[in-house]
Amino acid sequence: MKRIKSLLRGNIRQYAMIIALVVVVVIFEFLTKGILLKPLNISNLIQQNAYILILAIGMLLCILTIGNIDLSVGSVVGLVGALSAIFVLKLNMPIWISIVLSLMAGFLIGAWQGVWIAYIGVPAFIVTLGGQLIFRGLTMVALQGTSLAPLPTSYTFLAAGFVPDIANIEGINLLALLFGAVASILFIINEINKRRSKKKYNFDVPSIGAFLFKLFAITAVIMAFSYALALYRGIPTVLLIVVALVLIYTFVTDKTIPGRHIYAYGGNPKAARLSGIKTKRVLFWVYVNMGVLAALAGIVFTGRLNSATPKGGYGFELDAIAACFIGGASTTGGIGTVVGAIVGGLLMGVLNNGMSIMGVSIDWQQAIKGFVLLIAVGFDVISKIKSKV
Amino acid sequence: MGKYILEMRNITKTFPGVKALDNVNFRVIPHHIHALVGENGAGKSTLMNILSAVYPHGTYEGDIVVDDEVCVFRSIKDSEAKGIAIIHQELALIPSLSIAENVFLGNEQTDKGLIINWDKTRTKTIEMLKKVGLDERTDTKIKDIGLGKQQLVEIVKALAKDVRLLILDEPTAALNDKDSDHLLDLLVDLKAHGITSIIISHKLNEITKVADEITILRDGATIETLVKGVDDISEERIIKSMVGREIVDRFPKRQNKIGDILFEVKNWNAFDPLDSEKQVIRDVNINVRKGEVVGIAGLMGAGRTELAMSLFGKAYGTKITGKIYKSGEELDLRDVSDAIAKGIAYATEDRKTAGLILIDDIKRNITLSSLHSLRKKSMVIDDNLEIKVGEEYRKKLNIKSSSILQKTGDLSGGNQQKVVFSKCIFSDPDILFLDEPTRGIDVGAKYEIYTIINELVEKGKSVVMISSELPELLGMCDRVYVMNRGMIVGELKASEASQEKIMQFIMQSNKEVLK
């Protein structure tokens, strides 16, 4: 019992958010009379939230560095969306070139803000608030106040398309099932390896019962999820992008030197500097990364909308920031995970989607989302005070 | 009024693991200037913090008696109500506010309720500025006046609260001599106006000049109180009383072979990064031999930490000039990672705010400086290797913890210091700068730290040890440099070094500047 308590305490934030997500899903499944988890709606949920999840990953890295946030990402989404639409529709460039150019634009935007923040030393809040205005303004200039639409299907495929199936069976998508099976097996192997190496070094591990339950629960969720996808049109392309990003960024933050440097910088910038970490460089690249991911989100969002509009991406920064904090990131930096930010983003997404299905008006949606953010972070702060006593 | 304005009776204060004050008795006669002297760590500041309720009633044993009445000070307000005000070394002024606003901060001159009467505020401020001889407009901002004048504003602030007993902690440490003289004259003047003061200072020449009585603290105990006109209050007499303790065997023995010069610094100069006109390090020349422990002695603010950090890849300072040689080869260290790569390590004096990542576990802290040596491929960290390294150091340095996954924020000071040491040692340096390696650590852990230092030099590493505890330097070092005002003012071999000699070097250089 004691062991369970101590294990729970260590991971309470992560588990709490996952439990909260499950509870919210169950509640809305009930309130929407089963519409929430219909195969069609699950695909919708993914495509609706992919760009927020992409932004949340980049935002998490910003927040890890002493709680810096990036207020400009919504505007960057708008600007890059506009640029990519111009490349495709006005300049008739091939899709892949326009995507590469758009990502490069994101790189340059990130580098511009990174220089101001890391090397000149203007607070990130100010630089990105400025960026929010600058890039929104430039979006309007680029689009001359009107929308650009429609985009070719080869462009929207990225955001709204589905991966073609490998076999042609009526009513079920084989690739989605296969995808779920492979993901489950990889997950199980990874968990067993982790447990084995922990045991080898005599670290605390959960009891075998709890471990098997966890394996079973998560595998069941993965399989149910892929079955639902299989019943509709299969794997949304954008899901592959998000999953790939989650895997890559989890690996980078967990296992690599740059990842460690980001956490160290957020944990204590002075100590990090005296440990030989080039702190300015860390900060710079975190913002470059944010720029690139914001550009990717811009491409996905424009594809989903099938048009580039002057207001595209408006307010996205707040959703991305909220996702990170709901997912357990610390406002002072150094604490937070990519998976946490994704869980936070999904929680917000399910709230949005569920309330929309129920017909809750947009003004009430806003108020409720704000309340949820406050409760989530408040819970976190209180549990931290308690664990100190 | 009784014989004493203030009596502190049998004061004992314990911090976790350390007895900072042990049965201290301290009496102050009204209308006197009473000096409190002692080495760093002797307990002067602790005693004054008790008096001004920084450590409130109940956190210590003993009585505070003001005017023959036992007092209970629960907060600074209580001690202020009795007319006691303390002026800390770090001034408590708000730079962006004006002199008048600062003087009446927390003590605002109001008409009724919450509305500030600015006329009254200004008139009163002008009146008091005159009293202390400060010729500044009341609306001048604090950040626009010098440190000496800021010190005077602090005094005015205390006077505004009808202070009877003024405590000054190292008031002249950061002042130039003209400002110091002015301040001391002011204290004498205030004495004539019925204000008693307690002055804590390392500058014995100043103390012998103005103090009526001198109480000496050593190792948290009162040694004696010397009275002007009755006792001998020469500097030599005071120093003897301050340091006069027999060094018992608190330091482990070692067998180190001292080799050739490994590390040499020539004509090193550095300026304050916040004020590039202020020179912090002046023309320093030092060398360290292989297998040698070299100490740097000096008072707070002498520039020791600044010297070590500026050498450590310019982690401190601006407009740095000078040359560093290691094994005869000149080093060009642009940043900290350069310094680490060239075999230099620096363990900070401030392990909590600059040494450790407190929210991270032991192993991640140990490996932080040298992640590249844990590489599996390119940028990927080998987790297993990292765990092995963590375990190895946990055992080797005897870091008392539940496992290497324990957060460093939950460790005791001594064990935190061992983690900092582990980080330094794991970066495989040839020379280690250890800044106050035993500050705030209990006696047992100190011995362990000394043993680690001995093992390092026995393996042929070199150690530069900065410490404010002279006995520690004398017990551990093969050679000691004495630093004061950013300069090296003396060098002593272990055989010839003594606390008196070190203090004399410092006093001597202070006198030279006075001339």
Tab-separated table of N, CA and C in Angstrom, chain B residues 263-269 281-288 294 296 307 311 321-325 479-483 486-491:
chain	number	residue	atom	x	y	z
B	263	PHE	N	48.891	25.342	-13.262
B	263	PHE	CA	47.936	26.352	-13.660
B	263	PHE	C	48.476	27.707	-13.235
B	264	GLU	N	48.460	28.635	-14.157
B	264	GLU	CA	49.028	29.938	-13.831
B	264	GLU	C	48.162	31.050	-14.411
B	265	VAL	N	47.970	32.083	-13.614
B	265	VAL	CA	47.177	33.225	-14.052
B	265	VAL	C	48.075	34.444	-14.014
B	266	LYS	N	48.073	35.220	-15.118
B	266	LYS	CA	48.947	36.399	-15.155
B	266	LYS	C	48.153	37.663	-15.459
B	267	ASN	N	48.357	38.674	-14.654
B	267	ASN	CA	47.763	40.007	-14.842
B	267	ASN	C	46.275	39.952	-15.126
B	268	TRP	N	45.560	39.272	-14.274
B	268	TRP	CA	44.124	39.071	-14.508
B	268	TRP	C	43.331	40.259	-13.968
B	269	ASN	N	42.485	40.833	-14.821
B	269	ASN	CA	41.643	41.973	-14.434
B	269	ASN	C	40.220	41.704	-14.859
B	281	ILE	N	38.438	42.770	-10.064
B	281	ILE	CA	39.674	42.005	-9.949
B	281	ILE	C	40.811	42.868	-10.493
B	282	ARG	N	41.844	43.056	-9.668
B	282	ARG	CA	42.936	43.934	-10.074
B	282	ARG	C	44.245	43.168	-10.171
B	283	ASP	N	44.709	42.995	-11.403
B	283	ASP	CA	46.076	42.550	-11.618
B	283	ASP	C	46.463	41.327	-10.787
B	284	VAL	N	45.671	40.301	-10.863
B	284	VAL	CA	45.928	39.118	-10.039
B	284	VAL	C	46.924	38.184	-10.728
B	285	ASN	N	47.928	37.758	-10.001
B	285	ASN	CA	48.870	36.742	-10.472
B	285	ASN	C	48.890	35.606	-9.462
B	286	ILE	N	48.486	34.439	-9.886
B	286	ILE	CA	48.567	33.290	-8.980
B	286	ILE	C	49.014	32.055	-9.759
B	287	ASN	N	49.513	31.078	-9.047
B	287	ASN	CA	49.804	29.805	-9.698
B	287	ASN	C	49.439	28.662	-8.769
B	288	VAL	N	49.185	27.507	-9.379
B	288	VAL	CA	48.806	26.318	-8.618
B	288	VAL	C	49.625	25.156	-9.149
B	294	VAL	N	45.594	24.994	-2.811
B	294	VAL	CA	45.912	26.396	-2.611
B	294	VAL	C	44.671	27.086	-2.079
B	296	ILE	N	42.439	30.544	-0.951
B	296	ILE	CA	42.326	31.990	-1.138
B	296	ILE	C	41.540	32.524	0.044
B	307	LEU	N	36.899	36.197	-8.821
B	307	LEU	CA	38.138	35.743	-9.458
B	307	LEU	C	37.947	34.330	-10.012
B	311	LEU	N	37.751	33.205	-14.035
B	311	LEU	CA	38.702	32.251	-14.614
B	311	LEU	C	37.973	31.060	-15.244
B	321	THR	N	40.737	40.958	-18.815
B	321	THR	CA	42.036	40.873	-19.488
B	321	THR	C	42.964	40.013	-18.650
B	322	GLY	N	43.973	39.471	-19.290
B	322	GLY	CA	44.938	38.642	-18.582
B	322	GLY	C	45.123	37.321	-19.289
B	323	LYS	N	46.044	36.532	-18.760
B	323	LYS	CA	46.360	35.270	-19.425
B	323	LYS	C	46.263	34.101	-18.466
B	324	ILE	N	45.779	32.978	-18.993
B	324	ILE	CA	45.714	31.745	-18.210
B	324	ILE	C	46.595	30.711	-18.899
B	325	TYR	N	47.453	30.065	-18.122
B	325	TYR	CA	48.263	28.984	-18.678
B	325	TYR	C	47.962	27.694	-17.939
B	479	ARG	N	49.278	26.113	0.651
B	479	ARG	CA	49.708	27.499	0.434
B	479	ARG	C	48.442	28.344	0.433
B	480	VAL	N	48.552	29.572	0.918
B	480	VAL	CA	47.376	30.442	0.981
B	480	VAL	C	47.685	31.792	0.341
B	481	TYR	N	46.810	32.213	-0.580
B	481	TYR	CA	46.859	33.596	-1.066
B	481	TYR	C	45.863	34.402	-0.249
B	482	VAL	N	46.227	35.629	0.053
B	482	VAL	CA	45.285	36.504	0.761
B	482	VAL	C	44.781	37.544	-0.227
B	483	MET	N	43.479	37.700	-0.289
B	483	MET	CA	42.902	38.614	-1.258
B	483	MET	C	42.154	39.712	-0.519
B	486	GLY	N	39.929	42.961	-4.353
B	486	GLY	CA	40.202	42.508	-5.709
B	486	GLY	C	41.665	42.264	-6.017
B	487	MET	N	42.526	42.413	-4.996
B	487	MET	CA	43.956	42.215	-5.240
B	487	MET	C	44.472	41.066	-4.389
B	488	ILE	N	45.572	40.462	-4.868
B	488	ILE	CA	46.275	39.515	-4.011
B	488	ILE	C	47.208	40.358	-3.137
B	489	VAL	N	46.992	40.308	-1.821
B	489	VAL	CA	47.781	41.173	-0.942
B	489	VAL	C	48.777	40.387	-0.107
B	490	GLY	N	48.816	39.074	-0.304
B	490	GLY	CA	49.800	38.312	0.448
B	490	GLY	C	49.804	36.861	0.021
B	491	GLU	N	50.897	36.183	0.293
B	491	GLU	CA	50.993	34.766	-0.026
B	491	GLU	C	51.774	34.095	1.103
